[in-house]
Short mmCIF file of C-alpha atoms in Angstrom, two decimals:
data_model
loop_
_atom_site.label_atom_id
_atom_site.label_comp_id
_atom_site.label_asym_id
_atom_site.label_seq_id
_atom_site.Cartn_x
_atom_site.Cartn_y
_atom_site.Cartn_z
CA UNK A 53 56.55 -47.07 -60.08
CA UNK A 54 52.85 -47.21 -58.16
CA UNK A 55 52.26 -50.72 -60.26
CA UNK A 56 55.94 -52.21 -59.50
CA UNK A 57 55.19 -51.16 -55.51
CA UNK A 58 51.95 -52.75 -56.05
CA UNK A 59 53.26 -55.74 -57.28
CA UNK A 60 55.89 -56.33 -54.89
CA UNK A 61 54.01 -56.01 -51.99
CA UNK A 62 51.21 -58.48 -53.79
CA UNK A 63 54.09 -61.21 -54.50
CA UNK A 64 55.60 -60.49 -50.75
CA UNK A 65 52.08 -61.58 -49.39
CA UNK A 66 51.74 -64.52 -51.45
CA UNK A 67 55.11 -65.95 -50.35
CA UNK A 68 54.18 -65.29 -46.89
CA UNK A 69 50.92 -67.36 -47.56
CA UNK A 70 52.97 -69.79 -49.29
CA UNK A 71 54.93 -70.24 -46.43
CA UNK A 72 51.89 -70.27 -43.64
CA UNK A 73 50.76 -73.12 -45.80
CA UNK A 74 53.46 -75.12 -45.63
CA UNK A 75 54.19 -74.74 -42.37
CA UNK A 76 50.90 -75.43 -41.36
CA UNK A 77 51.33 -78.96 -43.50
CA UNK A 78 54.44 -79.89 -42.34
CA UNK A 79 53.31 -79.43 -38.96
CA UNK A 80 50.51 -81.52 -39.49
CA UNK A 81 52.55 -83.99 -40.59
CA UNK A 82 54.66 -83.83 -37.70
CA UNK A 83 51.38 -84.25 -35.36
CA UNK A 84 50.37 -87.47 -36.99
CA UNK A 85 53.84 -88.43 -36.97
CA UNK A 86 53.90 -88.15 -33.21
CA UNK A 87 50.51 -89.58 -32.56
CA UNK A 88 51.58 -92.78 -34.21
CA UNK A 89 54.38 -93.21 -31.92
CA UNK A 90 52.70 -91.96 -28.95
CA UNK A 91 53.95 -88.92 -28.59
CA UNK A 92 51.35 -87.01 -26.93
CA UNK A 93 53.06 -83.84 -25.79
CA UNK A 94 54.87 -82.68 -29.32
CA UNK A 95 51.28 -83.49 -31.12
CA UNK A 96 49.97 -81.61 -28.91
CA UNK A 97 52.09 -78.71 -29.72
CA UNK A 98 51.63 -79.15 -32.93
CA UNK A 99 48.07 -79.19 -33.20
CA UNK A 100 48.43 -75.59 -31.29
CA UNK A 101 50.17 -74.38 -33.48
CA UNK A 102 47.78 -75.57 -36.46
CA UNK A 103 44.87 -74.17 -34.60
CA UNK A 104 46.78 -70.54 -34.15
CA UNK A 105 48.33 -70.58 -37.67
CA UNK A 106 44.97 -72.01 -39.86
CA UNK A 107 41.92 -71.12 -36.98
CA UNK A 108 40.39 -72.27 -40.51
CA UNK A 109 40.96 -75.64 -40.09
CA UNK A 110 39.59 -75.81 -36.51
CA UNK A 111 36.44 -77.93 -37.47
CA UNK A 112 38.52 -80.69 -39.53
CA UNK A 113 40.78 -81.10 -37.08
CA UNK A 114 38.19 -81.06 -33.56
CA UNK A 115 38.23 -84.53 -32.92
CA UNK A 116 42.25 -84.99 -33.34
CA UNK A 117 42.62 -82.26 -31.10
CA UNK A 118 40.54 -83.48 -28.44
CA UNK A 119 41.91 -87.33 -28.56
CA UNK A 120 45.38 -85.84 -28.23
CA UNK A 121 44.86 -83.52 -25.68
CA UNK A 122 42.72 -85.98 -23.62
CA UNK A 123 45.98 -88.57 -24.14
CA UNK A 124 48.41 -85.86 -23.07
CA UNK A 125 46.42 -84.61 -20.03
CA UNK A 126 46.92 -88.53 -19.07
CA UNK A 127 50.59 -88.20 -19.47
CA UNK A 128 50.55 -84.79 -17.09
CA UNK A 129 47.97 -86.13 -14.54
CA UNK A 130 50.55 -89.04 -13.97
CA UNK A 131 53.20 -87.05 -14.17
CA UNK A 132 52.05 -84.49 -11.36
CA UNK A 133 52.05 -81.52 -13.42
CA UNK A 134 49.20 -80.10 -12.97
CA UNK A 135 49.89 -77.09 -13.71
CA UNK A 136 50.71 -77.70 -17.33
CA UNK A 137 47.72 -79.83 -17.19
CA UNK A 138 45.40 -77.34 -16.38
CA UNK A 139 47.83 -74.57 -19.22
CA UNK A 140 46.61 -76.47 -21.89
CA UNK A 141 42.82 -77.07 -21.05
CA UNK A 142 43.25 -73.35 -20.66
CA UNK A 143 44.53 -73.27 -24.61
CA UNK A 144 42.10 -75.69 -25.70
CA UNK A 145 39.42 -73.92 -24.28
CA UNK A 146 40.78 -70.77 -26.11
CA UNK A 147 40.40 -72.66 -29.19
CA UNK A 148 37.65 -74.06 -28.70
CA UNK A 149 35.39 -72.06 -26.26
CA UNK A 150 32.13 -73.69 -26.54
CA UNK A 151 33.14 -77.36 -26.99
CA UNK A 152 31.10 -79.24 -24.03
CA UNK A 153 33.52 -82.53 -24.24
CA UNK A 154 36.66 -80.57 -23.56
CA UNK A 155 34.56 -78.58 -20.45
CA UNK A 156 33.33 -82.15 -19.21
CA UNK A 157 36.90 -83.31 -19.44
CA UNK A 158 38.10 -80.49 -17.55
CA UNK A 159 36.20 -80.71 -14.76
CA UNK A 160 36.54 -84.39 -14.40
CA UNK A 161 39.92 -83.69 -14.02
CA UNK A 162 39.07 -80.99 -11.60
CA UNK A 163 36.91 -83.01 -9.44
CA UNK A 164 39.36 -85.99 -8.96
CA UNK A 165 42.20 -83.18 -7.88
CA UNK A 166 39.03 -82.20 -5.23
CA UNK A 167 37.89 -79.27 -6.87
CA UNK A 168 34.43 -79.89 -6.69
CA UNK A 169 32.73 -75.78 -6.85
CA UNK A 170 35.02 -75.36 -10.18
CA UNK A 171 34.49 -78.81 -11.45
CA UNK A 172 30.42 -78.21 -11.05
CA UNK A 173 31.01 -74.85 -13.02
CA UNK A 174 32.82 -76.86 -15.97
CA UNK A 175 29.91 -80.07 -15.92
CA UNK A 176 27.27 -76.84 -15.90
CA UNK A 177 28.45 -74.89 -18.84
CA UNK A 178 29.32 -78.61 -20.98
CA UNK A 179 25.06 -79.81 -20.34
CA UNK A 180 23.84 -75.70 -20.84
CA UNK A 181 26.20 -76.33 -24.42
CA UNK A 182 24.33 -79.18 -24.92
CA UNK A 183 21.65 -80.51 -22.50
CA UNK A 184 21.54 -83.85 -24.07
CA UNK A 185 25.21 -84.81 -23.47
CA UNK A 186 24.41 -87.57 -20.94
CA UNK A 187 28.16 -87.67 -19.15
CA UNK A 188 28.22 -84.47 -18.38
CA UNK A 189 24.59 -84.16 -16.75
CA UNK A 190 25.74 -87.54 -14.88
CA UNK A 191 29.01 -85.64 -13.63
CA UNK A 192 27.09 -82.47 -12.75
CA UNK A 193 24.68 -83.97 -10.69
CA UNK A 194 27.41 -86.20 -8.76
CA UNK A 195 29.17 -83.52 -7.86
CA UNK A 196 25.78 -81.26 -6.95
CA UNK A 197 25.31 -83.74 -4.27
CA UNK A 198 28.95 -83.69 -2.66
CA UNK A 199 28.56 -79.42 -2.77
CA UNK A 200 24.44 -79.71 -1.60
CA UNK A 201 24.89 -80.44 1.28
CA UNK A 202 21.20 -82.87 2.24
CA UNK A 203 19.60 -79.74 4.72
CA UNK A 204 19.43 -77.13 2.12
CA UNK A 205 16.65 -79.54 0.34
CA UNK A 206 15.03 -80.58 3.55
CA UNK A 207 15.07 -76.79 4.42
CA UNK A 208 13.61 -76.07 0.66
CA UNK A 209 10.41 -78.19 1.37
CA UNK A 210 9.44 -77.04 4.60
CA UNK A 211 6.01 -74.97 3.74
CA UNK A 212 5.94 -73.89 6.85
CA UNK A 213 9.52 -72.41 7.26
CA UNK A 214 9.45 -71.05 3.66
CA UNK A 215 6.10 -69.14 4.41
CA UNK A 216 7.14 -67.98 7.67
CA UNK A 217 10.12 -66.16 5.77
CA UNK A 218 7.98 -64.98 2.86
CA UNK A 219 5.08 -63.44 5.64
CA UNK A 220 8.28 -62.00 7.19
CA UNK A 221 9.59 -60.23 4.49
CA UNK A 222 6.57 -59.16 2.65
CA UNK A 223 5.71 -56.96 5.92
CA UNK A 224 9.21 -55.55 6.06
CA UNK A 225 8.76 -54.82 2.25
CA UNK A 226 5.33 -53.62 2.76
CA UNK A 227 6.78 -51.02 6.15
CA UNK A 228 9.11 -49.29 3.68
CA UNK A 229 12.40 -51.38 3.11
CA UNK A 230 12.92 -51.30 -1.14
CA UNK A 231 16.00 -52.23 -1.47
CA UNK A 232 16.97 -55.70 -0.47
CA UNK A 233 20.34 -57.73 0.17
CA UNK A 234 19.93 -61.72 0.33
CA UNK A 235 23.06 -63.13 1.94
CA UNK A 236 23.85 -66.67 1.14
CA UNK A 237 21.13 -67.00 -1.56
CA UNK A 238 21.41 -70.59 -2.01
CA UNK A 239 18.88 -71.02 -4.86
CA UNK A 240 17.43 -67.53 -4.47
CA UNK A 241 14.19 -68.23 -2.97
CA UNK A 242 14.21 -64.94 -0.36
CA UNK A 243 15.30 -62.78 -2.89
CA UNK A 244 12.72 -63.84 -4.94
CA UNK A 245 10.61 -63.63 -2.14
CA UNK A 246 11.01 -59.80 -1.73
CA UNK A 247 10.65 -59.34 -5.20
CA UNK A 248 7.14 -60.42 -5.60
CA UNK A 249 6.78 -58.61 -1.84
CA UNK A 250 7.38 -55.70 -4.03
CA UNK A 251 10.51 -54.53 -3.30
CA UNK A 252 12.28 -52.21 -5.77
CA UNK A 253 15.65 -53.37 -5.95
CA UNK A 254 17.17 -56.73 -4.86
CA UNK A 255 20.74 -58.06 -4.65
CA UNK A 256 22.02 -61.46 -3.74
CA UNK A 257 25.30 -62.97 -3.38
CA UNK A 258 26.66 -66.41 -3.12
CA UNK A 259 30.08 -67.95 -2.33
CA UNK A 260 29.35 -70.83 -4.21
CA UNK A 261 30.04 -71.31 -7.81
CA UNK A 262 27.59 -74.09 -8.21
CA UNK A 263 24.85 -72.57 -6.08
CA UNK A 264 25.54 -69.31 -7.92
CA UNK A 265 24.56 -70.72 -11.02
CA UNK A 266 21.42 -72.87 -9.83
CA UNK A 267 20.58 -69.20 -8.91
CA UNK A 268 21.13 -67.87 -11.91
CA UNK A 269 19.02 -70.75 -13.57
CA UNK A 270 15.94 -70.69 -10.85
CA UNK A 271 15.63 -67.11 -11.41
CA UNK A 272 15.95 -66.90 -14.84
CA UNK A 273 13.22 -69.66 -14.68
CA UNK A 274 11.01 -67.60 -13.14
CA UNK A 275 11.90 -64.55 -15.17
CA UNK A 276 13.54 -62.78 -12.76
CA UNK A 277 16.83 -62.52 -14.51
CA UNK A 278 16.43 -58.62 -14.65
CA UNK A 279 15.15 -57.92 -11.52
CA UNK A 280 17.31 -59.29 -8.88
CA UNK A 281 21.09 -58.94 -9.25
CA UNK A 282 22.90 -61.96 -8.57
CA UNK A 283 26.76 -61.79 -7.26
CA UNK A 284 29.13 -64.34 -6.92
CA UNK A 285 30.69 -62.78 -3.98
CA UNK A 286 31.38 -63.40 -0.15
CA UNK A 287 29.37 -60.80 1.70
CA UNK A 288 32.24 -59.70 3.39
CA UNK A 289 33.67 -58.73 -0.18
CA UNK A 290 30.82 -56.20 -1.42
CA UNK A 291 31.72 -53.19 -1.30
CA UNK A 292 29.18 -49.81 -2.74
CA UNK A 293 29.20 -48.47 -5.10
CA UNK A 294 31.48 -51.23 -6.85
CA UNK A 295 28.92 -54.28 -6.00
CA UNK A 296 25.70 -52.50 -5.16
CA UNK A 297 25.01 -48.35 -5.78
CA UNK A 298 24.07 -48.02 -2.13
CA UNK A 299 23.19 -49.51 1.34
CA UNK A 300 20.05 -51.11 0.98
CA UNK A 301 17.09 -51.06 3.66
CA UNK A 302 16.97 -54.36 4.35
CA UNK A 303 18.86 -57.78 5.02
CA UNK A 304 17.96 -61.03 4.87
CA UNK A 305 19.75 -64.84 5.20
CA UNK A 306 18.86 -68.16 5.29
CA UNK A 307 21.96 -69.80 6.15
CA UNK A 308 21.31 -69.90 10.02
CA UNK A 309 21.21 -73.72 10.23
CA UNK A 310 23.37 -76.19 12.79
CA UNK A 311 26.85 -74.82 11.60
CA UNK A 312 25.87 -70.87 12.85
CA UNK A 313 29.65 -70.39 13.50
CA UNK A 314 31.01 -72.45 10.80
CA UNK A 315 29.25 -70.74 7.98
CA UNK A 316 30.55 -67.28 9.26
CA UNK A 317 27.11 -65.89 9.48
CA UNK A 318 28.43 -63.33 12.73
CA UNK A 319 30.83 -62.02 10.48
CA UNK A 320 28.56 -61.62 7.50
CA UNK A 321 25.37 -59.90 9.61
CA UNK A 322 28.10 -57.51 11.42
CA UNK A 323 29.59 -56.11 7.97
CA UNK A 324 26.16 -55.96 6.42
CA UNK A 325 25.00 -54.04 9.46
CA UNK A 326 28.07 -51.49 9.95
CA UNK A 327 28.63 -51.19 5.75
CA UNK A 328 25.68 -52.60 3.95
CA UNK A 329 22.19 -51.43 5.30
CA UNK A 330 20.86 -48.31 5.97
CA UNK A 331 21.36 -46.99 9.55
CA UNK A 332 18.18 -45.94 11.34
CA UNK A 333 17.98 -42.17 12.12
#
């Protein structure tokens, strides 16, 4: 009786792989079928449901994939459904996480809808997936200088400024204040600043996506990456211990510029003050 069960269950799983095969054929079949007669959306499908039923076959089939997807996004854009637009980048990019066409792709799409921060985040991860893909390092630096706005590089070559704040901080540092929270961090230059000051620990947070991850990428370059937590946060939004263990000692910002009240720098200093930093005694 053991060998019969054995059996049974070994001739139940090869007509269920017998099955997954054909299916998987006939739907290919069907896909081709429907690309030749332009039929975007049900290749499309089909091709998902290759990918889920034979992830096997996900190499052979890339470039397929990609033209029909690209073709059907068309279709969608035109249509105005975005939404389903942006459902099935979503499902490509499940299949294929670390494909930099399909994240240039998406964030062209992104960008011509307006959403610039996300569209930067989807040009970044396609050139860090492959540096040497030249559309997407033209797209992400096209869309760096609509979310850059021109002061933040003026403000990053003024030696004078820049020193000022590094003189600044390094005597706060040196008076006692260890821990450190950089509002607005741009591309991280005061926290960095109070790291080499000496300070023990320092946090910084950014709104911005993009700047986030210049952040990420100038301190890392400067081997930092351990030393200085970086959050993609509103300042408002931190909260301790969640963000940051505890209220740290000392706060700095650079994003006191011509737009004081635009920028919601009041706001941000008043929470940091009443939640954030350390209360004198």
């Amino acid at each position: 009786m053991p060998n019969s069960n054995a059996k049974l269950h070994s001739n139940h799983r090869g007509g269920r792989e017998a099955s997954r095969r054909e299916l998987v054929s006939r739907s290919l079949q069907s896909a081709q079928h429907c690309l030749e007669n332009q039929d975007f959306g049900t290749a499309y499908a089909h091709y998902l449901l290759v990918l889920n039923l034979a992830p096997e076959l996900k190499t052979n089939v890339k470039e397929t994939f990609q033209f029909t997807l690209f073709k059907w996004a068309e279709e969608l854009d035109s249509l105005a459904r975005i939404q389903d637009l942006f459902n099935c980048y979503e499902q490509a990019l499940e299949l294929y996480p670390n494909d930099e066409v399909i994240c240039n792709s998406m964030g062209e799409h992104l960008f011509r809808m307006g959403f610039r921060d996300e569209a930067a985040g989807y040009f970044h991860k396609a050139v860090k997936l492959n540096p040497d893909f030249a559309d997407a390092k033209e797209n992400f630096y096209r869309v760096a200088n609509w979310l850059v706005e021109r002061w933040h590089f003026i403000m990053l070559n003024d030696a004078k400024r820049n020193l000022t704040y590094l003189r600044a901080i390094e005597n706060a540092v040196h008076s006692g204040c260890k821990s450190v929270l950089d509002i607005g961090t741009g591309t991280g230059i005061l926290s960095m600043f109070a790291k080499k000051a000496g300070a023990s620990f320092v946090y910084a947070c950014e709104l911005s996506k993009t700047m986030y991850e210049l952040a990420c990428d100038v301190v890392a370059a400067n081997n930092m990456e351990r030393e200085i937590k970086l959050l993609h946060l509103k300042s408002l939004d931190i909260e301790i211990p969640k963000h940051i263990p505890e209220r740290v000692s000392l706060v700095v910002t650079e994003t006191v510029d011509a737009g004081l009240f635009g920028e919601g720098i009041v706001e941000s200093l008043i929470h940091a003050w009443e939640h954030l930093l350390l209360q004198p005694k």
